[in-house]
XYZ file of C-alpha atoms in Angstrom:
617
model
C 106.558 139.495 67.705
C 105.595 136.870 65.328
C 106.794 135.693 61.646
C 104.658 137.278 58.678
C 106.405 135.365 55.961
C 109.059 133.155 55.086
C 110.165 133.211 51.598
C 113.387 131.156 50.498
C 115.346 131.170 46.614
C 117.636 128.417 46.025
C 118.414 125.013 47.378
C 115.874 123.107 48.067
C 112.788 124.928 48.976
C 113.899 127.201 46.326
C 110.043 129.418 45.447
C 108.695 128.419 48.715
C 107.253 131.925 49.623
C 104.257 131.322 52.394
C 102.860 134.027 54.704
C 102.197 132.646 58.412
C 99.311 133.680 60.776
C 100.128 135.243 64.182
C 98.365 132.157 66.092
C 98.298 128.293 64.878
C 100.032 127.364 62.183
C 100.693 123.854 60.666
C 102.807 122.068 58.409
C 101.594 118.825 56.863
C 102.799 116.518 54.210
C 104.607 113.503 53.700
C 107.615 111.955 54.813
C 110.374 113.777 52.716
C 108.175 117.132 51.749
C 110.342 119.753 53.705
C 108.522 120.309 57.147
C 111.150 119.724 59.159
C 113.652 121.571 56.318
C 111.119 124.835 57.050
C 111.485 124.756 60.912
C 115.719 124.631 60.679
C 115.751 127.365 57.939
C 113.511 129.830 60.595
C 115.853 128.495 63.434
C 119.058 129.352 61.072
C 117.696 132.804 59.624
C 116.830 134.255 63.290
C 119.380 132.300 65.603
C 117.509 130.427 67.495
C 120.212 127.823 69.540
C 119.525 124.819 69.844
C 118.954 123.147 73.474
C 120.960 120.363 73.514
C 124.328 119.088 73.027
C 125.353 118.213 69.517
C 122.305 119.537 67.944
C 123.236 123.147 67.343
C 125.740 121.730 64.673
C 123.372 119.225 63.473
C 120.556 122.185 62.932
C 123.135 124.196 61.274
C 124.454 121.537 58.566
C 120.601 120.627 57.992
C 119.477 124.769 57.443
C 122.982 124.818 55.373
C 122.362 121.833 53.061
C 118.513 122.362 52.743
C 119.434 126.333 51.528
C 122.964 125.450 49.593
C 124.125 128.914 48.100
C 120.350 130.413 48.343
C 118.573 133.143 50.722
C 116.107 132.592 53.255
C 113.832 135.644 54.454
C 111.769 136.172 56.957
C 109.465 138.713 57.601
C 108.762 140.132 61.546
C 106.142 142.293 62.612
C 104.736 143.378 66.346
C 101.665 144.981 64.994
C 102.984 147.938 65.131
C 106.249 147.304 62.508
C 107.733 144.928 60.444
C 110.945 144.510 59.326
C 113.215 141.645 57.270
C 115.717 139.231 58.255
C 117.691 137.475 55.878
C 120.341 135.316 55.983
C 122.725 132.664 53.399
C 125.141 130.157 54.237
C 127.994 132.669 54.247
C 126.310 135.007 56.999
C 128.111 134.093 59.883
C 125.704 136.402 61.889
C 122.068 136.842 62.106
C 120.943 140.116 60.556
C 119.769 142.669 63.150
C 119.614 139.768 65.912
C 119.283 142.466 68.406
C 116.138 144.024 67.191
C 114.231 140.716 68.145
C 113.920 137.829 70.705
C 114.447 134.746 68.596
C 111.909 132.151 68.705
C 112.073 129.094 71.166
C 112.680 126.020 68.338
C 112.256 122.212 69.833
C 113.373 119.535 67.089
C 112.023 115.958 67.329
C 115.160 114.821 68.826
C 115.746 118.228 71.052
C 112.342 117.223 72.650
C 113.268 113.435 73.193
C 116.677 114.347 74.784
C 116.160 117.710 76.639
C 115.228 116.567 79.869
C 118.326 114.384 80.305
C 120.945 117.105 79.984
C 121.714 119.345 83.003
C 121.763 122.428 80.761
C 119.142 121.871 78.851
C 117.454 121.092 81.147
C 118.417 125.091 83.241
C 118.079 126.717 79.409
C 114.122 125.279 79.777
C 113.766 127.209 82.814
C 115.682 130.077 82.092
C 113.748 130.546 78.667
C 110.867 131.964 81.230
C 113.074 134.527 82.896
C 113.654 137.997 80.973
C 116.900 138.309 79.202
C 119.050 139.506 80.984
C 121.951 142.133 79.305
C 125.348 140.323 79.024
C 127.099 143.054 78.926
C 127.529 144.493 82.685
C 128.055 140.846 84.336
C 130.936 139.916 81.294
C 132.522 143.447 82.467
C 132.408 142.597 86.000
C 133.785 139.186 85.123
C 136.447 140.494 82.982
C 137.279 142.884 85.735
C 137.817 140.506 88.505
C 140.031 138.311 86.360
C 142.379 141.880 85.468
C 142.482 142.448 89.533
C 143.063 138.630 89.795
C 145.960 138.655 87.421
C 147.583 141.517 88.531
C 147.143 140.620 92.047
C 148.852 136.826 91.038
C 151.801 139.262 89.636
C 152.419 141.360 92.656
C 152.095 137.662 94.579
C 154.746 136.007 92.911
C 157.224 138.839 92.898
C 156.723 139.487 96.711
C 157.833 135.648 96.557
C 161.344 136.617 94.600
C 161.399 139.034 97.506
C 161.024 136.963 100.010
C 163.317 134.074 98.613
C 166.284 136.803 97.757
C 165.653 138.798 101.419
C 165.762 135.896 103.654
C 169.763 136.141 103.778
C 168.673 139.292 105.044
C 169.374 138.455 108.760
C 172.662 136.662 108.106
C 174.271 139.163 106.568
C 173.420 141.911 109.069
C 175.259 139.461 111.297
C 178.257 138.707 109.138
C 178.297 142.803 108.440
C 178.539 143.555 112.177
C 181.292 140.794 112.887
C 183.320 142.238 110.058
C 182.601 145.959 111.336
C 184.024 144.648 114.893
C 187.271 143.255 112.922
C 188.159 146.023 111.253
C 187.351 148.331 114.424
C 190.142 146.315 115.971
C 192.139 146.498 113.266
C 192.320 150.529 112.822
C 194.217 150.586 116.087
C 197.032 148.832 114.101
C 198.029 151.894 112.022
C 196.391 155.542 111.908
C 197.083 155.604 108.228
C 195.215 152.870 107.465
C 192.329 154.894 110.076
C 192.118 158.105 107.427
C 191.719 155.176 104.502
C 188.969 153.206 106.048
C 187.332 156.627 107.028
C 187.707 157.636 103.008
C 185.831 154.334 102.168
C 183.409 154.622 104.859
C 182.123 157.760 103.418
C 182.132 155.960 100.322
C 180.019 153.126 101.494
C 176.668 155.160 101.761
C 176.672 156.976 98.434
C 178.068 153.548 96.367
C 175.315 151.738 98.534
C 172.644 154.594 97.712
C 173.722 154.623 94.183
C 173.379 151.082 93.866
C 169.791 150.932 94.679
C 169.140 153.907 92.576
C 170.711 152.080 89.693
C 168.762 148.696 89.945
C 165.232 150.557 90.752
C 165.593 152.682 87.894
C 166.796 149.082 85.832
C 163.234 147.490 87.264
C 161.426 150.768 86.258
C 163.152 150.652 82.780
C 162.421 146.991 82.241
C 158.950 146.809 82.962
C 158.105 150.052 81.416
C 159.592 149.051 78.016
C 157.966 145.736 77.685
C 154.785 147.249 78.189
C 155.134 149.639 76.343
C 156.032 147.378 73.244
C 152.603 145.304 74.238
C 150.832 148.720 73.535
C 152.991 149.331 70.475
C 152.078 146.021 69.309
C 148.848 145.915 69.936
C 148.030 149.408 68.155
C 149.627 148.194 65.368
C 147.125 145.633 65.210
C 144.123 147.946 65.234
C 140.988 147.159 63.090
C 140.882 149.631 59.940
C 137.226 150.438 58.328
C 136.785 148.507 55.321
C 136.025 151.366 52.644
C 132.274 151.757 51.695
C 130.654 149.415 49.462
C 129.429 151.335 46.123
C 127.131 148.584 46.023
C 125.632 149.979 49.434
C 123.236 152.480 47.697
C 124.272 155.320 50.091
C 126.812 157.646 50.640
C 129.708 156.009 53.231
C 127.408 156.123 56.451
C 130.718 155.728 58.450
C 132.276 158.926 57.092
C 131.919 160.548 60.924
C 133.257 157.377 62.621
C 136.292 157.073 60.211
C 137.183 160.529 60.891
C 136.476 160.207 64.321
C 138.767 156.857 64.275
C 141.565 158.459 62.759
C 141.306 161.362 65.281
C 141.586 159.180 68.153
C 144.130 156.554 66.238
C 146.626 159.459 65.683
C 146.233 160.710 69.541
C 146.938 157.533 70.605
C 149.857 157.377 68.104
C 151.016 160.918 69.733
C 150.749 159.164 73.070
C 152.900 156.320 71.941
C 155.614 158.417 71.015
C 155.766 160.718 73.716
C 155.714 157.477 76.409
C 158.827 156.201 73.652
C 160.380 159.583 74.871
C 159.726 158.680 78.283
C 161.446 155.312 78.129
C 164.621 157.197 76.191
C 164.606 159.411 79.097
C 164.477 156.274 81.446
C 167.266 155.104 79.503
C 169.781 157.616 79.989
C 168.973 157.933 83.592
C 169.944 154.543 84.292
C 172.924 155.044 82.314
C 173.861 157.708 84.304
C 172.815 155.843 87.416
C 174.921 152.979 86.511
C 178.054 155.515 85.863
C 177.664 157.197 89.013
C 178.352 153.328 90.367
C 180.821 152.394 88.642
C 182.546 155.684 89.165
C 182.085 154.890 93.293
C 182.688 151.725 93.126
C 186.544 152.562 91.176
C 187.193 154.920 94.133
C 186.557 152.581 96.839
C 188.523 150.025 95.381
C 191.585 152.560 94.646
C 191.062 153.306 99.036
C 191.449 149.154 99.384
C 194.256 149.138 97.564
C 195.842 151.716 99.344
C 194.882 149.920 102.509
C 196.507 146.740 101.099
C 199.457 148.057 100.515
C 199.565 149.470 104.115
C 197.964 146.047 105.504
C 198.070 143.014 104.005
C 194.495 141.638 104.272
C 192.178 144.317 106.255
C 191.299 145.103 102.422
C 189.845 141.779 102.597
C 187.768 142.788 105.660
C 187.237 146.214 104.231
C 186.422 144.660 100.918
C 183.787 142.363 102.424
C 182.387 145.244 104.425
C 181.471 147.566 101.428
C 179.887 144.302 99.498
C 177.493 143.077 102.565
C 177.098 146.664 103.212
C 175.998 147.176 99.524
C 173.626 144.128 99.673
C 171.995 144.886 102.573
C 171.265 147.929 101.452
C 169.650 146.230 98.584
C 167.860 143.821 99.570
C 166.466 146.420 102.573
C 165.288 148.329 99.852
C 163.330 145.147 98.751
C 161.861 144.998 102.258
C 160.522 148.344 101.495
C 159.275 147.412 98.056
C 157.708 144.574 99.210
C 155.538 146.485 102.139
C 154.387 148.512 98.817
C 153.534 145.129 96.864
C 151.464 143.833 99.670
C 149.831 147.446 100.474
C 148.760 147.266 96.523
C 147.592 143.714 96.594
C 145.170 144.543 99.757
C 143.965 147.594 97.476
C 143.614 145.235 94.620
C 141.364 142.364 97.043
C 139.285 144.971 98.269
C 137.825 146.179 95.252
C 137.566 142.477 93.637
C 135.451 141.761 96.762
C 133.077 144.094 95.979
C 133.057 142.526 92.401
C 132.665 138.945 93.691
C 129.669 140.218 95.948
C 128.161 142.003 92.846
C 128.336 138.512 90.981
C 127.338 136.755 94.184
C 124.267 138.782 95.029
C 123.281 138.201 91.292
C 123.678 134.812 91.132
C 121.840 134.227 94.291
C 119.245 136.629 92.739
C 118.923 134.221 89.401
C 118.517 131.187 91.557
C 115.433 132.922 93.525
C 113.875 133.930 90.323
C 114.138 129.949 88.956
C 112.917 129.221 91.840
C 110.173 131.366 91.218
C 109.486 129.744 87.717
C 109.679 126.646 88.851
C 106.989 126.993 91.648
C 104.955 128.599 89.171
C 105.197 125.886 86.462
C 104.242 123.484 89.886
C 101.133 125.044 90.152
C 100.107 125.011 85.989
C 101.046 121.475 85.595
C 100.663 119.957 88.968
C 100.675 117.593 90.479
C 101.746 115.224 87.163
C 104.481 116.946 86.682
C 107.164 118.251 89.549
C 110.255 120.739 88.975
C 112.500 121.341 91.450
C 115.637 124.096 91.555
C 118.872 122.640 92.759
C 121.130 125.314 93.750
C 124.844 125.655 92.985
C 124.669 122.101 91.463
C 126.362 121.563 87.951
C 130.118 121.060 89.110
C 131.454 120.243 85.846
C 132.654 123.130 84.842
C 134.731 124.002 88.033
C 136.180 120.746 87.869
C 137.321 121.010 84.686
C 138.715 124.347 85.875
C 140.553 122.710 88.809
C 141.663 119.816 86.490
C 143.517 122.649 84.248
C 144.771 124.682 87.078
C 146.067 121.247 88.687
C 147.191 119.752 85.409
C 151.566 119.083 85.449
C 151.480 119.607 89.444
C 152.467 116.796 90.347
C 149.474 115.923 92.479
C 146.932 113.496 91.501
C 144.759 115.366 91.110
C 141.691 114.059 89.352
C 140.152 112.276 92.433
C 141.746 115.654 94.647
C 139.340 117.884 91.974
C 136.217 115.968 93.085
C 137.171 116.546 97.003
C 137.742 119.953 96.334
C 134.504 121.034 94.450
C 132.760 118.794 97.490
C 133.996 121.033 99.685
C 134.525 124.664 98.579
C 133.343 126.759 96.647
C 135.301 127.969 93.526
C 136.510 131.653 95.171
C 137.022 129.811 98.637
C 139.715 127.443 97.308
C 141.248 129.991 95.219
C 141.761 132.657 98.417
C 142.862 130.238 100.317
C 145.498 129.656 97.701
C 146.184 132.847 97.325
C 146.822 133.348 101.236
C 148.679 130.090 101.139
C 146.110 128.477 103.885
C 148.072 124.956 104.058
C 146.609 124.327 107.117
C 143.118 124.692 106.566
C 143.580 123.479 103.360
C 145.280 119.985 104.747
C 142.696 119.887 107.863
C 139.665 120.245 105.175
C 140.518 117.992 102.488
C 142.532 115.578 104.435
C 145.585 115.490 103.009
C 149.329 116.547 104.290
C 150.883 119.656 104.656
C 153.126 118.980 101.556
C 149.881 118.406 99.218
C 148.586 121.419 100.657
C 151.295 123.117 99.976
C 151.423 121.551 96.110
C 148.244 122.297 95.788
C 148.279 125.994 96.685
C 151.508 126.690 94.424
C 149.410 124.953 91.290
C 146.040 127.357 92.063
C 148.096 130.804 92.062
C 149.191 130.362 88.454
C 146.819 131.847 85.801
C 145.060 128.966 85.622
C 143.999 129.216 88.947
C 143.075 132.619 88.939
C 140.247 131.581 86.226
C 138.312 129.696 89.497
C 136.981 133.721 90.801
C 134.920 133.379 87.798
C 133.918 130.035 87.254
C 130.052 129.642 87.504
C 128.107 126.654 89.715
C 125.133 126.479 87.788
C 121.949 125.528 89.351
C 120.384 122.153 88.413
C 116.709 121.476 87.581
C 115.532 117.611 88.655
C 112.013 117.582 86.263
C 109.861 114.433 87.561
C 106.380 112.568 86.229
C 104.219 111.332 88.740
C 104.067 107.447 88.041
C 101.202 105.791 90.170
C 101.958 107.382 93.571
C 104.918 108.310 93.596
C 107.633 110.565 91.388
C 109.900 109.151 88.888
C 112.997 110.947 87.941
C 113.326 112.301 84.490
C 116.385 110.122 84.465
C 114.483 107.173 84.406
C 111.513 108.125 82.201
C 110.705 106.292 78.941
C 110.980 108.501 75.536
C 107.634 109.142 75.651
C 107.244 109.830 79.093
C 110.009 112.553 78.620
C 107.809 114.132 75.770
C 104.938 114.147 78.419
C 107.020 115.811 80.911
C 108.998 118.353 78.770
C 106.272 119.676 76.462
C 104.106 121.104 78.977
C 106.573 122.964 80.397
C 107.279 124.118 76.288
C 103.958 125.130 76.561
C 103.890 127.334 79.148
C 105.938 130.414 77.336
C 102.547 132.231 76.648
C 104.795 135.050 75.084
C 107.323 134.060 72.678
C 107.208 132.341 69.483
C 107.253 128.317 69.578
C 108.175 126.354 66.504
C 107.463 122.550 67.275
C 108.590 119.726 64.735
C 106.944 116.842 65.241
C 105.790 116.842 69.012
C 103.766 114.010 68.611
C 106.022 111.354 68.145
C 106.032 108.850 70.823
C 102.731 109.918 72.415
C 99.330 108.534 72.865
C 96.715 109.914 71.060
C 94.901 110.905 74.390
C 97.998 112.514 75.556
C 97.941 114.205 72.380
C 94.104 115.568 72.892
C 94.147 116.191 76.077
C 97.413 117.866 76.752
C 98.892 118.754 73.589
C 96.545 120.422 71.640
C 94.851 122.027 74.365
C 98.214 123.517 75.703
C 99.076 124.461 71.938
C 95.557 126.125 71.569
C 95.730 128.131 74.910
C 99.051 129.707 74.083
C 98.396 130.195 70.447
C 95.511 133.193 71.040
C 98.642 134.961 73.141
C 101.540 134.299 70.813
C 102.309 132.189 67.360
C 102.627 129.110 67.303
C 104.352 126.460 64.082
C 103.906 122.893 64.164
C 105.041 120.453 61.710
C 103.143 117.232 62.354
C 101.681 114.150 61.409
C 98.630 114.004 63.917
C 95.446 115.230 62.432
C 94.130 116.007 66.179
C 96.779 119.076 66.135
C 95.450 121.355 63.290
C 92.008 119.913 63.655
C 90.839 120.092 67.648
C 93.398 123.024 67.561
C 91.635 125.004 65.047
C 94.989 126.106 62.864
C 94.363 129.026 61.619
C 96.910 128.254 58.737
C 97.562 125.065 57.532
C 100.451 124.764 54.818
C 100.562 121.405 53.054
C 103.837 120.370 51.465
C 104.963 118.420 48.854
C 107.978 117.701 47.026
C 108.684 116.272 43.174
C 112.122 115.092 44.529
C 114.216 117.551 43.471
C 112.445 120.540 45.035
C 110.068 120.831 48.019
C 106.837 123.114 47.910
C 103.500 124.465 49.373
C 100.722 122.628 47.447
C 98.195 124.483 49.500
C 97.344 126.899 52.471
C 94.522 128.110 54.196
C 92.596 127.450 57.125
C 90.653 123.834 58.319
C 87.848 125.090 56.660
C 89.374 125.548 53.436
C 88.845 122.562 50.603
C 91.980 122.073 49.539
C 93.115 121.341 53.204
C 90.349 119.787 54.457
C 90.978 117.172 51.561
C 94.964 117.157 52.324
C 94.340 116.787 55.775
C 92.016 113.551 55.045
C 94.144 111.867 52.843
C 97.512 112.406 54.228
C 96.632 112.637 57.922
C 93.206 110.312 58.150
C 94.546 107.516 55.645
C 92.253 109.049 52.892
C 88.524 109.515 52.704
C 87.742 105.510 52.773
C 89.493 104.944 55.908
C 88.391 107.791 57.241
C 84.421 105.993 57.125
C 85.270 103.358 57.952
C 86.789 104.334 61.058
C 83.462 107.141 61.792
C 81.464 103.684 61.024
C 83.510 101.499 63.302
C 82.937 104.528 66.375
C 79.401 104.363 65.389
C 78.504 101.202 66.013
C 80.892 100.309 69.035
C 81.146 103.475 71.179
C 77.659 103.048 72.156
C 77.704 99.513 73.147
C 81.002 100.438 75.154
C 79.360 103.161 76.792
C 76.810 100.223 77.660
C 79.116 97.830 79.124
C 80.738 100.259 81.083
C-alpha cells in the first residue's frame, strides 16, 4: 500500500494537490514552507499514532491548526486498487481505517525521544509483528472480569453467611437446653402436654414457612433490581439516525432498521413477560408471608393458653419456637451457602481456562519479540544491541494495586512495590480471593493483620481489575561505544537518532514518513547509514522524507522531490519531479547546497585538498 496523492483545500496548505511516487519521496524547502505541516496532515488523515507520550496531542493540534475548517485527501492504491481517505477537523474517526495499515510516522522530536520511553520503545518492536485482531483477546478479557465480578459477589455474600450463621452452634445449644426445660415441665400438668403438642406441630410448618417466605423475598429482590438494570438499559438503546438525503442513495440501512426494530420489540416482549414474572413473584411472597403470619397468630394463641395454665413455660415455649425458627433459617443458609461456593468453583474453573488462553498468548507475543529482536541483532549488529525483557513494565499493575489499596488503611504505596516484586498480578489477586493470610504475611513480610487488610482491600472491584492487568515486556536498545555497550538511557541526542533509526529502517513493508531524520547527525552517519537504509527499503515500500540534507534525495536517488514554499499566508509546491529534473536540481542547489557559488567553491576546496590528504595519509 502506498499514498498516490495528497490533495488538501483550506487552511494553510489550502491548493496543495501533489501526487507521490511508490518509492523515495522528498520534501524540501525552507524553514517555515509546510514540510513538516504535510507529514502531520498524512499522520491525521490515516491515523497514524504517534509513539510517544505527549505527542499524539501535539500531532493532532498541529494537523488541526495547519487544516482549520478545510479537507485533507489522500489517495491509496496497492497496485491492484485505489481508494480515498478523507478527513476534517470535525471527523473524529479516520474514514475506512480498517481497509488499510496506517503508515509508521516518526516526527523530529518522536525520533529524539523514542528510545527513552518504555512503550515506545515495545511499540518499535511490535511495529514488526503482524497485527494482531483486538477483538478475541478484549472478549476474553472482558469475560474474565464478568466471571471475576460475579465470583467477588457470590464471595462476599457467602461472607454475610458466614457472619449471620456463626450463632449457628449456640443456638442449637440454647434450643436443646430449653427443649430439656420444657420436657420437665410437661410433667407439671397434662393440659399444658396437649398445648405444647399443638405448638409443636406448629413449629415445623411456621419454621418451613418462614424460610419459604424470606427465599422467595431474596428471589424477589434480586430479580427486580435486575430486571430494572435491563429495563433501563433498553431504554437507553441507540436509534438509527434517519438517512441523509444528502447521501445520494436510497437509505442503505432500510434492512438493518427493520431488522432492529424486529429484535427491539422481541426484546420489549421479553421485558414484559419477565415484568409478569416478577408480579407473579410478588404475590407469591405475599402469600408466603400470610401463610406466616397466619402460623405465627396460632402459635401465639397455644402460648397464651399455656400462660394462662402456667405462668412462664410460655416463656420457655416462646423461646423454643423463635430459636427453633432461626435455626431453621440460618440452616437453610448453610445450605445456600454450599450452593454459593459450588457456583464460585464453577465460575474459577472456566476463568482458568481464560487466564491460560491470555497466558499462553502473552507468552506467545514475548517469543515472537524475541524473535524480532534477534533478527534486528543480526541486520544491525554488532553497533547496535536489542534485548527483550520479559514481564517488565510494572507500572501499570502498580497503579492497579495503588487503586485497589487506595482508603485501606494500609500504607500501601511502598506495600504496592513489594507486591509487584513478588507476584504476579493473578497470583496476588487468588490469593486474595482464597484469603491466603498466611502465605501472604510469610511472602511479603508483614503480620497477619496486614495480610488480612490487605486481602479484604483486593476482593473489592478494584481488585478484581488485577486478572487483567498486563506486565508488558521491556526492550533495553544499546550503541556500542568503544568496547563496550552503552544504555540507551545514557546516549546523547544524536546517539539516540543513530540507534533508533536503523531499527525505523528495517520495516521493509510498510509505509515510513520521516520528518527531519537528520537532525543531530553527522554527515557520515547520514551517508553511510541513513541514506543507504532509506534507499534499500524504498525499492520494497514508499518512503517520505522531509529534510534539509542534500545527501538524502541526492545519494538516495528520490524519485520525487517536492519543493515547498510559502508567501506567508499560504504554503505550496513550487516544483516536483525527480533529481534529474531542472527545476529541482536548481532548488536542491540553492536551498540545500547554499546556492550554486558555494556549491564551487566547496567542489574547488575537495579538489585541491582531498588529494593531498589522501597523500598524507
Amino acid at each position: 500500500m502506498w499514498i498516490e496523492s495528497i490533495k488538501v483545500e483550506g487552511g494553510l496548505l489550502h491548493g496543495f494537490d501533489q501526487r507521490f511516487s511508490r518509492k523515495l519521496n522528498v520534501l524540501i524547502g525552507a524553514r517555515g514552507t509546510g514540510k513538516s505541516s504535510v507529514i502531520e496532515l498524512i499522520r491525521f488523515c490515516l491515523g497514524a499514532r504517534s509513539y510517544t507520550a505527549g505527542s499524539e496531542q501535539h500531532s493532532t493540534e498541529h494537523a488541526l491548526g495547519v487544516l482549520g475548517d478545510g479537507k485533507v485527501t489522500i489517495v491509496l492504491s496497492d497496485g491492484k486498487q485505489r481508494f480515498e481517505v478523507s478527513r476534517t477537523a470535525q471527523d473524529t474517526e479516520v474514514e475506512d481505517g480498517d481497509r488499510f495499515e496506517p503508515p509508521f510516522v516518526f516526527s523530529q522530536a518522536e525520533i529524539e525521544s523514542i528510545g527513552l520511553q518504555s512503550q515506545s520503545r515495545l511499540r518499535l518492536v511490535d511495529g514488526f509483528l503482524p497485527a494482531r485482531p483486538a477483538t478475541p483477546a478484549s472478549a476474553t478479557s472482558s469475560r474474565i472480569r464478568s466471571l471475576t465480578g460475579e465470583i467477588r459477589t457470590l464471595l462476599a455474600e457467602i461472607d454475610n453467611i458466614d457472619e449471620r450463621t456463626a450463632e449457628l452452634p449456640k443456638l442449637q445449644s440454647t434450643l436443646a437446653t430449653l427443649k430439656a426445660q420444657a420436657k420437665a415441665q410437661t410433667s407439671v400438668h397434662k393440659e399444658i402436654e396437649g398445648f405444647r403438642k399443638s405448638l409443636n406441630e406448629l413449629t415445623p410448618p411456621l419454621a418451613s414457612a418462614r424460610v419459604r417466605a424470606e427465599s422467595i423475598e431474596r428471589v424477589v429482590d434480586s430479580f427486580t433490581e435486575w430486571l430494572e438494570e435491563v429495563d433501563a438499559a433498553v431504554d437507553r438503546h441507540p436509534l438509527f439516525e434517519p438517512w441523509p438525503t444528502q447521501a445520494g442513495t436510497a437509505d442503505e440501512l432500510a434492512d438493518l432498521r427493520k431488522r432492529e426494530r424486529t429484535a427491539y420489540g422481541r426484546i420489549r416482549t421479553g421485558i414484559e413477560e419477565l415484568n409478569t414474572i416478577a408480579e407473579e413473584l410478588r404475590k407469591k411472597l405475599a402469600a408466603a408471608q400470610s401463610q406466616k403470619t397466619g402460623f405465627e397468630n396460632r402459635a401465639r394463641d397455644v402460648r397464651q393458653k399455656i400462660e394462662e395454665k402456667q405462668k412462664g413455660a410460655s416463656a420457655i415455649d416462646k423461646q423454643i419456637g423463635d430459636i427453633t425458627q432461626r435455626v431453621s433459617v440460618l440452616t437453610s443458609l448453610v445450605e445456600l451457602r454450599t450452593q454459593r461456593t459450588a457456583r464460585i468453583t464453577s465460575l474459577e474453573e472456566q476463568r482458568e481456562k481464560l487466564l491460560a488462553q491470555n497466558d499462553a498468548a502473552r507468552q506467545e507475543r514475548t517469543k515472537d519479540r524475541e524473535k524480532i529482536a534477534k533478527q534486528l541483532n543480526v541486520d544491525l549488529g554488532p553497533a547496535v544491541r536489542l534485548t527483550v525483557l520479559p514481564y517488565s513494565q510494572r507500572l501499570a499493575y502498580v497503579s492497579a494495586l495503588n487503586a485497589a489499596l487506595r482508603g485501606s488503611g494500609l500504607r500501601y504505596a511502598e506495600l504496592a512495590d513489594r507486591i509487584a516484586e513478588t507476584y504476579s498480578p493473578v497470583e496476588i489477586a487468588r490469593l486474595a480471593e482464597a484469603r491466603d493470610t498466611d502465605t501472604i504475611a510469610k511472602d511479603l513480610e508483614i503480620t497477619d493483620e496486614r495480610a488480612a487488610r490487605l486481602c479484604d482491600a483486593l476482593r473489592g472491584d478494584a481488585g478484581g481489575a488485577l486478572f487483567t492487568t498486563i506486565v508488558e515486556d521491556d526492550i533495553r536498545i544499546a550503541l556500542m561505544d568503544g568496547a563496550d555497550y552503552k544504555e540507551i538511557d545514557f546516549l546523547s541526542m544524536g546517539q539516540r537518532c543513530t540507534v533508533v533509526l536503523p531499527v525505523i529502517l528495517r520495516h521493509l513493508e510498510r509505509m515510513i514518513v520521516l520528518d527531519q531524520p537528520e537532525d543531530h547527525l553527522d554527515n557520515s552517519f547520514v551517508v553511510d547509514t541513513l541514506v543507504k537504509g532509506i534507499a534499500t527499503r524504498s525499492a520494497r515500500a514508499q518512503t517520505i522524507v522531509a529534510t534539509h540534507n542534500p545527501n538524502i534525495p541526492v545519494l538516495g536517488s528520490a524519485d520525487m522531490v517536492i519543493h515547498l514554499e510559502s508567501d506567508g499566508s499560504r504554503c505550496f509546491a513550487r516544483s516536483s519531479g525527480s533529481t534529474n529534473k531542472p527545476a529541482i536540481v536548481g532548488a536542491i542547489t540553492t536551498i540545500m547546497e547554499g546556492g550554486r557559488e558555494a556549491f564551487a567553491r566547496r567542489a574547488e576546496f575537495y579538489a585541491k585538498n582531498l588529494p593531498h590528504a589522501a597523500t598524507k595519509s
